[in-house]
Amino acid sequence: MANAVAAQTVGSASSSKAIARDLSNRRKMSHAKAGLLWGAFGGLSWGFAGIVMGIAFAMAPFTGGATIFTGPLVGAAMHDGFAGIFLTLSNIVSGRGSEIFRTLKTWPGVLVCLAAVFGGPIAMGGYLLGIEFAGASYALSITAMFPVVGTILAAVFLKEKITPLVWGGIILSVVGALIVGWTPPEGGTMPHFYLGIGCALLACFGWGIEGVLSTFGMDMVDPDIAISIRQSVSCIVSIVGVLPFVAGWALLGQALGTFNSLWILACAGIIGGISYKAWYKSLNMTGVGRAMALNITYVIWGIVFGYFMTDLQLTTNLVVGGLIITVGGILVVCNPKELLNLRQGA
Amino acid sequence: MAIKLPLRFRLLHLMATKTEANVHDLMKDLRAEYGNEGQFSVKSFENHLTSMRASGLIEETDVTLDEQGKLLETFTITDFGRGRLKYLPNSWK
């Protein structure tokens, strides 16, 4: 009798252990899948934010300005500012406002600030200057490679595990983005062509470095806090360190006083803020390689939203490139079990 | 006086002072520092721990069910996680 009770107790304990193990595995898998969903949502919402930003940029005063990139630079700074305000307010409402200041006093917080400078003013400035000096076809092709740069840096500095399947997905996503963005090289002379190529490379590395630095920081900092800092710092550094060189303050003043475009840009900032938050969460939850490959699916969503909301015409390039990006995205998400441990040796 | 750390960084620091700990152990130890904040919840702590585990900063040593039949995971810090402690402010080293 005593033996039977003991056996029942042992059996119950081992079944309880098995249930606990099962629940733990489910929690890990659910975390991995949530990271992939955040990544996919980040791509979708960035595609939408891009269309809304495009509508604002086509309006006064963004069509004016001292140089052809004054409007986009002012618009990008304002977008990041609206996103930063929205994300900071949402952190305050959720009881995490003081985490922002605590984070800024630590080394991981400094890394997030550096990520903001690389991904904000440096990459955006490089991108626009690359288009101006080397032409859109070369600049867009080079900057579309940022997931490859980010993934290599993540493998080296974060010891991130990148399987052949994920590499395949990343490469296909980049190839798809190249096909979508491809336009025949412009004719005519470009006296600063190599400077333009350098600027485009700077943008490509800027976005790649941003992903790695912020992911490193988010090992020790909540992603919701990190993205709030990222957007706010990007806005401030752009206004103080970039706009004076392109006579941007005057246009910024005009833009702040033009309600018609201001409210559209504010909406774009909120949508973009949510999108960046999704991207940063996915960087933390699925790793740099997968998050970047999923982020670049914004190209597909830009085509979809553009088709329904603007007068975008579907071309062979758009359809073929979009399909290739889709296949790349599927390769990245098809085996979430690989995501249970993101780093080598973990 | 040491500055107040962001919660995730503080959790990593606390894990380094313990052989192992579960979410309730950690909340008990941090109640005095973070107890009056909106982020002080089991859900928020579990989110941090799950994320830190996926990133390889901590690893689980045991899984059980508590009295209510809910999952209770016990973690310990990894060497990789200890490596991140060098980024602590001097006042915490």
XYZ file of C-alpha atoms in Angstrom:
439
model
C 0.000 0.000 0.000
C 2.766 2.403 1.035
C 4.659 1.502 -2.145
C 1.586 2.266 -4.268
C 1.197 5.740 -2.693
C 4.905 6.439 -3.155
C 4.704 5.340 -6.802
C 1.647 7.551 -7.352
C 3.445 10.514 -5.786
C 6.522 9.965 -7.974
C 4.287 9.557 -11.048
C 2.410 12.773 -10.230
C 5.668 14.659 -9.682
C 7.102 13.469 -12.974
C 3.902 14.346 -14.839
C 3.899 17.800 -13.217
C 7.515 18.204 -14.352
C 6.585 17.167 -17.881
C 3.741 19.731 -17.941
C 6.110 22.439 -16.649
C 8.681 21.566 -19.319
C 5.995 21.649 -21.987
C 4.750 25.070 -20.778
C 8.303 26.399 -20.707
C 8.935 25.235 -24.289
C 5.673 26.830 -25.372
C 6.674 30.113 -23.730
C 10.004 30.094 -25.594
C 8.321 29.269 -28.900
C 5.661 31.917 -28.357
C 8.429 34.506 -27.686
C 10.211 33.471 -30.903
C 7.028 33.645 -32.985
C 6.044 36.991 -31.437
C 9.460 38.334 -32.514
C 8.806 37.218 -36.093
C 5.324 38.770 -36.020
C 6.749 42.059 -34.717
C 9.299 41.931 -37.556
C 6.640 41.325 -40.205
C 4.392 44.014 -38.695
C 7.359 46.422 -38.666
C 7.803 45.871 -42.422
C 4.100 46.296 -43.139
C 3.712 49.461 -41.070
C 6.916 51.011 -42.497
C 5.501 50.497 -45.986
C 2.366 52.357 -44.863
C 4.338 55.103 -43.071
C 6.393 55.622 -46.254
C 3.254 56.255 -48.305
C 1.890 58.746 -45.734
C 5.290 60.485 -45.576
C 5.351 60.627 -49.389
C 1.974 62.418 -49.357
C 3.319 65.006 -46.868
C 6.601 65.448 -48.777
C 4.671 66.221 -51.984
C 3.016 69.192 -50.255
C 4.260 72.681 -49.441
C 6.614 73.604 -47.855
C 8.557 70.319 -48.346
C 8.643 70.778 -52.124
C 10.715 73.947 -51.622
C 13.907 74.576 -49.650
C 17.439 75.729 -50.391
C 18.630 72.376 -51.802
C 16.816 69.352 -53.207
C 17.484 67.393 -50.038
C 16.499 70.126 -47.572
C 12.830 69.058 -47.734
C 13.426 65.316 -47.132
C 15.955 66.013 -44.327
C 13.594 68.414 -42.548
C 10.715 65.963 -43.049
C 12.771 63.046 -41.717
C 13.817 65.050 -38.623
C 10.194 66.026 -37.974
C 9.023 62.434 -38.509
C 11.511 61.191 -35.910
C 10.482 64.017 -33.564
C 6.775 63.135 -33.738
C 7.649 59.440 -33.321
C 9.868 60.257 -30.315
C 7.128 62.314 -28.634
C 4.524 59.582 -29.220
C 6.781 56.763 -27.959
C 7.911 58.752 -24.909
C 4.299 59.541 -23.979
C 3.326 55.872 -24.349
C 6.205 54.902 -22.024
C 5.085 57.496 -19.463
C 1.493 56.185 -19.626
C 2.696 52.605 -19.084
C 4.677 53.679 -15.991
C 8.153 53.507 -17.563
C 8.923 57.188 -18.098
C 11.733 57.252 -15.551
C 13.420 54.294 -17.308
C 14.327 56.682 -20.146
C 16.528 58.885 -17.917
C 18.024 55.883 -16.097
C 18.954 54.339 -19.440
C 20.607 57.537 -20.687
C 22.990 57.422 -17.693
C 24.311 53.965 -18.618
C 26.627 52.614 -21.318
C 23.822 50.645 -23.080
C 21.898 53.936 -23.247
C 24.920 55.606 -24.890
C 25.025 52.754 -27.440
C 21.348 53.368 -28.289
C 22.134 57.090 -28.749
C 25.015 56.184 -31.080
C 22.678 53.828 -32.963
C 20.289 56.772 -33.364
C 23.029 58.967 -34.856
C 24.188 56.220 -37.267
C 20.670 55.201 -38.348
C 19.161 58.716 -38.303
C 21.177 61.710 -39.533
C 24.232 59.819 -40.863
C 22.334 57.149 -42.831
C 19.547 59.468 -43.987
C 22.038 62.194 -44.976
C 24.251 59.664 -46.776
C 21.261 58.203 -48.601
C 20.046 61.559 -49.908
C 23.547 62.764 -50.838
C 24.186 59.407 -52.553
C 21.104 59.919 -54.730
C 22.209 63.471 -55.549
C 25.850 62.694 -56.440
C 25.702 59.155 -57.876
C 22.099 58.877 -59.077
C 19.153 56.968 -57.648
C 19.912 53.628 -59.308
C 23.335 53.215 -57.695
C 22.412 54.811 -54.362
C 19.243 52.738 -53.880
C 21.004 49.513 -54.890
C 23.850 50.068 -52.432
C 21.663 51.139 -49.509
C 19.322 48.145 -50.022
C 22.246 45.934 -48.950
C 22.014 47.096 -45.330
C 20.593 43.761 -44.052
C 23.708 41.961 -45.339
C 25.995 44.454 -43.567
C 23.926 44.252 -40.365
C 23.862 40.462 -40.391
C 27.631 40.153 -40.877
C 28.254 42.651 -38.060
C 25.770 40.806 -35.805
C 27.464 37.464 -36.466
C 30.864 38.977 -35.573
C 30.020 41.282 -32.669
C 26.884 39.714 -31.157
C 27.829 36.082 -31.934
C 24.421 35.757 -33.535
C 23.654 32.349 -35.048
C 22.860 32.733 -38.757
C 21.802 29.476 -40.424
C 22.193 28.903 -44.198
C 18.383 29.135 -44.532
C 18.349 32.581 -42.911
C 21.274 33.725 -45.089
C 19.283 32.546 -48.128
C 16.275 34.565 -46.945
C 18.347 37.695 -46.340
C 20.051 37.487 -49.767
C 16.722 36.933 -51.558
C 15.130 39.875 -49.704
C 18.004 42.138 -50.747
C 17.887 40.900 -54.375
C 14.129 41.532 -54.420
C 14.631 45.059 -53.064
C 17.307 45.698 -55.715
C 14.918 44.604 -58.486
C 12.078 46.761 -57.137
C 14.301 49.827 -56.790
C 16.238 49.362 -60.041
C 16.127 52.098 -62.614
C 18.516 52.356 -65.536
C 21.565 54.451 -64.597
C 21.108 58.091 -65.488
C 23.074 59.424 -68.407
C 25.144 62.582 -68.306
C 28.202 63.439 -66.299
C 28.324 63.070 -62.545
C 31.414 64.930 -61.331
C 30.992 63.664 -57.773
C 30.005 60.096 -58.675
C 32.484 58.327 -56.357
C 31.637 60.697 -53.514
C 28.002 59.681 -54.073
C 28.917 55.993 -53.938
C 30.786 56.693 -50.682
C 27.733 58.474 -49.249
C 25.459 55.554 -50.201
C 27.918 53.130 -48.565
C 27.854 55.337 -45.470
C 24.051 55.012 -45.373
C 24.243 51.258 -45.861
C 26.744 50.882 -43.006
C 24.815 53.427 -40.918
C 21.646 51.326 -40.929
C 23.600 48.098 -40.453
C 25.558 49.551 -37.510
C 22.366 50.962 -35.985
C 20.825 47.480 -35.818
C 23.862 45.944 -34.130
C 24.487 48.767 -31.628
C 20.839 48.975 -30.574
C 20.530 45.191 -30.274
C 23.655 45.148 -28.097
C 22.111 47.878 -25.918
C 18.763 46.068 -25.740
C 20.455 43.084 -24.096
C 20.363 45.351 -21.017
C 17.585 47.818 -21.843
C 13.870 47.429 -22.583
C 13.292 47.759 -26.392
C 10.317 50.095 -25.783
C 12.637 52.484 -23.937
C 15.454 52.108 -26.481
C 13.244 53.085 -29.427
C 11.861 56.096 -27.593
C 15.456 57.316 -27.062
C 16.464 56.441 -30.632
C 13.758 58.553 -32.265
C 14.180 61.526 -29.932
C 18.001 61.603 -30.280
C 17.788 61.228 -34.060
C 15.438 64.240 -34.234
C 17.574 66.431 -31.947
C 20.899 65.587 -33.667
C 19.338 66.138 -37.102
C 17.986 69.561 -36.114
C 21.183 70.690 -34.381
C 23.843 68.926 -36.470
C 22.453 68.525 -39.995
C 19.734 71.049 -40.827
C 21.987 74.144 -40.379
C 24.183 72.865 -43.265
C 21.272 72.711 -45.710
C 19.510 75.890 -44.573
C 16.941 73.612 -42.981
C 15.890 75.720 -40.010
C 13.964 78.161 -42.182
C 12.060 75.308 -43.824
C 11.516 73.667 -40.417
C 9.921 76.910 -39.190
C 7.655 77.037 -42.256
C 6.723 73.360 -41.895
C 5.773 73.794 -38.232
C 3.449 76.625 -39.250
C 1.787 74.813 -42.172
C -1.057 72.829 -40.663
C -2.088 71.090 -43.930
C 1.126 69.089 -44.196
C 1.996 69.168 -40.484
C -0.858 66.936 -39.372
C -0.143 64.414 -42.147
C 3.514 64.298 -41.099
C 2.426 63.904 -37.455
C 0.306 60.887 -38.484
C 3.293 59.498 -40.421
C 5.438 60.036 -37.302
C 3.032 58.071 -35.125
C 2.744 55.235 -37.678
C 6.520 55.311 -38.182
C 7.074 55.323 -34.404
C 4.918 52.206 -34.021
C 6.777 50.640 -36.940
C 10.212 51.401 -35.447
C 9.048 50.041 -32.101
C 8.055 46.793 -33.858
C 11.433 46.709 -35.618
C 13.402 47.218 -32.374
C 11.323 44.560 -30.604
C 12.041 42.117 -33.426
C 15.783 42.966 -33.339
C 15.773 42.009 -29.657
C 13.493 38.978 -29.969
C 14.574 37.360 -33.270
C 18.062 38.753 -33.832
C 19.473 41.302 -36.286
C 19.560 39.047 -39.388
C 15.937 37.937 -39.320
C 14.618 41.317 -38.156
C 16.353 43.122 -41.029
C 15.171 40.580 -43.614
C 11.596 41.016 -42.355
C 11.954 44.799 -42.172
C 12.868 45.031 -45.840
C 9.456 43.533 -46.713
C 8.286 47.151 -46.381
C 9.106 47.299 -50.086
C 6.226 44.877 -50.839
C 3.827 46.740 -48.568
C 4.901 50.044 -50.091
C 3.818 48.606 -53.471
C 0.495 47.303 -52.062
C -0.416 50.516 -50.207
C 0.924 52.636 -53.070
C -1.271 50.748 -55.552
C -4.453 51.326 -53.529
C -3.724 54.772 -52.060
C -1.767 56.525 -54.830
C -1.486 56.268 -58.605
C 1.377 53.733 -58.473
C 1.501 51.620 -61.647
C 2.454 47.963 -61.262
C 5.486 47.103 -63.390
C 7.268 43.785 -63.989
C 10.109 44.967 -61.723
C 7.716 45.657 -58.834
C 5.882 42.335 -59.129
C 8.970 40.130 -59.618
C 10.964 41.945 -56.896
C 8.002 41.790 -54.510
C 7.608 38.036 -55.062
C 11.333 37.414 -54.449
C 11.200 39.427 -51.189
C 8.169 37.373 -50.136
C 10.058 34.117 -50.702
C 13.015 35.545 -48.743
C 10.730 36.489 -45.857
C 9.209 32.994 -45.821
C 12.670 31.381 -45.651
C 13.499 33.539 -42.623
C 10.366 32.688 -40.652
C 9.835 29.053 -41.687
C 11.748 27.480 -38.805
C 11.054 29.335 -35.531
C 12.720 26.524 -33.538
C 16.061 27.975 -34.630
C 15.121 31.090 -32.697
C 15.005 29.570 -29.236
C 18.676 30.456 -28.700
C 19.779 33.447 -30.745
C 23.466 33.517 -29.876
C 26.276 31.037 -30.434
C 27.126 29.035 -27.346
C 23.871 30.107 -25.652
C 25.243 56.823 -4.112
C 24.699 54.405 -6.985
C 22.370 55.606 -9.735
C 19.183 53.654 -10.332
C 19.656 51.164 -13.176
C 17.163 50.385 -15.953
C 15.155 47.366 -14.745
C 16.578 44.838 -17.243
C 20.168 45.789 -16.410
C 19.349 45.628 -12.683
C 17.885 42.142 -13.160
C 21.091 41.005 -14.847
C 23.144 42.490 -12.012
C 20.947 40.807 -9.412
C 21.199 37.441 -11.191
C 24.990 37.742 -10.921
C 24.724 37.873 -7.122
C 22.637 34.679 -6.896
C 23.279 31.053 -7.740
C 19.771 30.865 -9.214
C 16.453 32.693 -8.903
C 12.846 32.665 -10.132
C 10.609 35.619 -10.920
C 9.195 35.795 -7.379
C 12.680 35.806 -5.797
C 13.698 38.668 -8.066
C 10.524 40.681 -7.441
C 10.937 40.254 -3.691
C 14.501 41.589 -3.841
C 13.602 44.539 -6.077
C 10.313 45.564 -4.415
C 11.993 48.303 -2.370
C 13.660 49.805 -5.484
C 11.000 49.453 -8.192
C 7.835 48.382 -6.300
C 5.948 51.653 -6.817
C 6.422 51.692 -10.617
C 3.938 50.626 -13.297
C 6.477 48.163 -14.717
C 6.661 46.220 -11.432
C 4.539 43.208 -12.445
C 5.052 39.471 -12.874
C 4.252 39.812 -16.590
C 6.852 42.533 -17.111
C 9.521 40.615 -15.164
C 8.751 37.414 -17.070
C 9.023 39.285 -20.382
C 12.485 40.551 -19.415
C 13.601 37.089 -18.286
C 12.280 35.369 -21.433
C 14.056 37.919 -23.614
C 17.307 37.680 -21.617
C 17.158 33.893 -21.886
C 16.692 33.993 -25.679
C 19.672 36.371 -25.938
C 21.815 33.946 -23.929
C 22.360 36.231 -20.903
C 20.672 33.763 -18.517
C 19.699 30.112 -18.787
C 17.075 28.038 -17.028
C 18.119 25.569 -14.356
C 14.686 24.220 -13.422
C 11.027 24.393 -14.413
C 8.152 23.549 -12.050
C 4.483 24.334 -11.481
C 3.536 26.567 -8.539
C 0.563 25.981 -6.191
C -1.822 27.511 -8.762
C -0.462 25.249 -11.494
C 1.359 28.136 -13.216
C 4.782 27.750 -14.788
C 7.690 28.758 -12.559
C 11.113 28.935 -14.234
C 14.374 29.192 -12.313
C 17.343 30.867 -14.010
C 21.057 31.378 -13.542
C 23.356 33.896 -15.246
C 25.607 32.620 -18.063
C 29.241 33.533 -18.737
C 27.958 35.528 -21.712
C 25.631 37.441 -19.368
C 28.463 38.058 -16.882
C 30.439 39.555 -19.756
C 27.793 42.285 -20.087
C 28.355 43.355 -16.449
C 31.486 45.241 -17.482
C 29.144 47.870 -18.960
C 27.694 48.641 -15.503
C 28.303 52.154 -14.172
C 31.322 52.297 -11.836
C 29.076 52.792 -8.817
C 27.596 49.313 -9.421
C 30.856 47.427 -9.965
